[in-house]
XYZ file of C-alpha atoms in Angstrom:
211
model
C -167.395 215.764 13.871
C -169.542 214.947 10.810
C -167.975 213.955 7.481
C -170.348 214.615 4.553
C -169.898 213.782 0.872
C -172.313 215.492 -1.521
C -172.291 217.405 -4.801
C -175.216 219.647 -3.866
C -173.947 222.890 -2.315
C -177.434 223.956 -1.218
C -177.229 221.021 1.162
C -173.992 222.468 2.533
C -175.793 225.738 3.298
C -178.615 223.796 4.942
C -176.248 221.840 7.189
C -174.314 224.942 8.173
C -177.488 226.780 9.167
C -179.227 223.852 10.847
C -176.235 222.400 12.728
C -174.264 225.442 13.918
C -172.839 223.563 16.907
C -171.535 220.645 14.832
C -168.082 220.500 13.225
C -168.619 219.490 9.597
C -166.140 218.394 6.940
C -168.000 218.720 3.631
C -166.603 216.842 0.625
C -168.142 218.366 -2.499
C -167.993 216.102 -5.562
C -169.237 217.523 -8.877
C -168.371 217.578 -12.558
C -168.761 221.357 -12.876
C -166.514 223.562 -10.783
C -168.636 226.616 -11.584
C -171.510 225.172 -9.559
C -169.437 225.230 -6.386
C -169.409 228.671 -4.752
C -166.466 229.918 -2.743
C -167.020 228.856 0.818
C -164.994 230.347 3.610
C -163.677 227.418 5.593
C -163.544 227.644 9.351
C -162.750 225.370 12.260
C -166.442 224.468 12.390
C -167.159 224.053 8.670
C -164.697 223.106 5.947
C -165.359 222.415 2.267
C -163.117 220.342 0.034
C -164.047 220.233 -3.675
C -163.176 217.389 -6.043
C -164.052 217.611 -9.726
C -165.266 214.237 -11.000
C -167.225 213.438 -14.159
C -169.293 210.744 -12.472
C -171.489 209.783 -15.430
C -168.504 209.825 -17.779
C -166.584 207.648 -15.363
C -169.201 204.938 -15.040
C -169.839 204.986 -18.798
C -166.117 204.332 -19.261
C -166.279 201.457 -16.796
C -164.177 203.168 -14.123
C -164.410 202.131 -10.502
C -166.555 204.986 -9.247
C -165.852 204.426 -5.568
C -162.115 204.711 -6.283
C -162.552 207.762 -8.532
C -164.272 209.660 -5.712
C -161.203 210.450 -3.639
C -162.797 210.992 -0.249
C -162.692 208.877 2.897
C -165.722 206.897 4.006
C -168.138 209.520 5.349
C -170.759 209.493 8.059
C -173.229 210.899 5.549
C -173.273 210.574 1.767
C -175.956 212.609 -0.014
C -176.866 212.404 -3.690
C -179.698 214.752 -4.686
C -180.923 215.666 -8.172
C -178.466 213.366 -9.907
C -179.577 209.755 -10.305
C -182.133 210.626 -12.987
C -179.270 211.696 -15.274
C -177.529 208.295 -15.103
C -178.416 206.275 -18.239
C -179.486 202.615 -17.865
C -180.475 200.557 -14.866
C -177.075 198.872 -14.799
C -175.193 202.143 -14.398
C -177.649 203.472 -11.810
C -177.125 200.239 -9.907
C -173.358 200.730 -9.953
C -173.662 204.373 -8.936
C -175.836 203.589 -5.907
C -173.533 200.782 -4.787
C -170.559 203.168 -5.038
C -172.364 205.660 -2.781
C -172.887 202.897 -0.216
C -169.213 201.936 -0.517
C -168.248 205.528 0.368
C -170.426 205.487 3.496
C -168.744 204.762 6.832
C -169.999 201.880 8.963
C -173.076 203.079 10.817
C -173.382 206.095 8.513
C -176.160 206.841 6.044
C -176.438 207.303 2.289
C -179.325 209.589 1.296
C -180.450 209.517 -2.345
C -183.265 211.183 -4.295
C -185.086 209.623 -7.258
C -187.079 211.960 -9.516
C -190.693 210.894 -10.128
C -191.736 213.659 -12.510
C -194.288 211.578 -14.430
C -196.444 211.455 -11.299
C -197.319 215.131 -11.853
C -199.999 215.326 -14.576
C -199.028 218.810 -15.813
C -195.322 218.037 -15.974
C -196.008 214.627 -17.528
C -197.805 216.268 -20.461
C -194.811 218.538 -21.036
C -192.440 215.586 -20.736
C -194.314 213.591 -23.368
C -194.304 216.555 -25.783
C -190.612 217.274 -25.193
C -189.706 213.635 -25.614
C -191.584 213.260 -28.907
C -189.932 216.390 -30.299
C -186.508 215.268 -29.083
C -186.812 211.838 -30.698
C -187.686 213.407 -34.054
C -184.863 215.928 -33.770
C -182.200 213.433 -32.670
C -183.262 210.861 -35.257
C -182.996 213.473 -38.006
C -179.442 214.195 -36.897
C -178.523 210.486 -36.626
C -177.897 210.923 -32.904
C -180.471 208.528 -31.544
C -180.416 204.791 -30.880
C -183.950 203.602 -30.116
C -182.604 200.314 -28.752
C -180.915 202.147 -25.892
C -184.163 203.589 -24.500
C -185.449 201.921 -21.325
C -188.887 202.296 -19.700
C -188.933 205.594 -17.824
C -186.353 207.280 -20.105
C -187.187 210.744 -21.436
C -185.470 213.577 -23.254
C -186.645 216.851 -21.753
C -186.200 220.411 -22.935
C -184.019 222.943 -21.178
C -184.924 226.628 -20.782
C -186.810 226.628 -24.113
C -183.552 226.284 -26.055
C -184.260 224.675 -29.459
C -182.447 221.390 -30.005
C -181.120 221.279 -26.456
C -182.234 218.065 -24.767
C -181.374 216.555 -21.413
C -181.648 212.886 -20.611
C -183.838 212.244 -17.550
C -185.231 209.080 -16.037
C -188.511 208.693 -14.157
C -188.299 206.165 -11.309
C -191.209 203.947 -10.349
C -191.337 202.139 -7.029
C -190.424 198.781 -8.548
C -187.147 200.134 -9.911
C -186.319 201.851 -6.634
C -186.999 198.556 -4.842
C -184.617 196.769 -7.227
C -181.875 199.390 -6.836
C -182.120 199.311 -3.052
C -182.056 195.507 -3.008
C -178.939 195.505 -5.175
C -177.160 198.140 -3.078
C -177.911 196.166 0.092
C -176.771 192.805 -1.312
C -174.732 190.829 1.191
C -176.084 192.812 4.122
C -173.762 195.777 3.517
C -176.631 198.217 4.111
C -180.302 198.411 5.020
C -183.062 200.832 4.127
C -184.097 202.846 7.168
C -186.383 205.424 5.525
C -188.251 206.148 2.282
C -190.466 209.176 1.739
C -191.744 211.620 -0.889
C -191.215 215.395 -1.010
C -190.812 218.451 -3.281
C -192.996 220.222 -5.813
C -196.548 221.467 -5.315
C -197.728 217.886 -4.948
C -195.108 217.113 -2.327
C -194.236 213.985 -4.291
C -191.888 214.960 -7.135
C -188.946 213.164 -5.529
C -188.698 209.868 -3.695
C -186.001 209.846 -1.024
C -184.281 206.728 0.247
C -181.987 206.527 3.279
C -179.670 203.523 3.586
C -177.645 202.751 6.705
C -174.233 201.147 6.168
C -173.861 197.886 8.099
């Protein structure tokens, strides 16, 4: 029996297709119910959805591990999310919460977007960011003091005035986040690798084993 906590439903499809002989309890945690398709539960594969505004919760200072109402799981996966968490401090708290929700001996698998490593995308990111800063400043919705190295505002589907906060992770920051999450020997890094995109290096994946 494998307990999995993850907000990415594509990962649920992957597990169901790749591990047909394994009983899986999938705990889907996401802030948008519309992103979670209707899954037909069975004895071999069950899905339990919990709606949680994770970024809103950590911005409000909530205990994220307590807000995610799932038991400690053998696998905790967090893909395509960490780059939307603003500030190193909050990313640090989010990663530690994921480790806290991992059962002893289980693994937490997390992706960190490294979009500035792709020259073509980096040029777009710089242009988007410059336009976003001008636009947000004109609307008095921008605090320059809050920007950290690696922070960008990117466009979304060519919609004017629609910006999404994204963070590019370098290896030094990933090292610092991993070190913080493993403080006190609660976990150890067992794998780190790059994947995705034409370059095969748009995301950096880290796997931590709970001690």
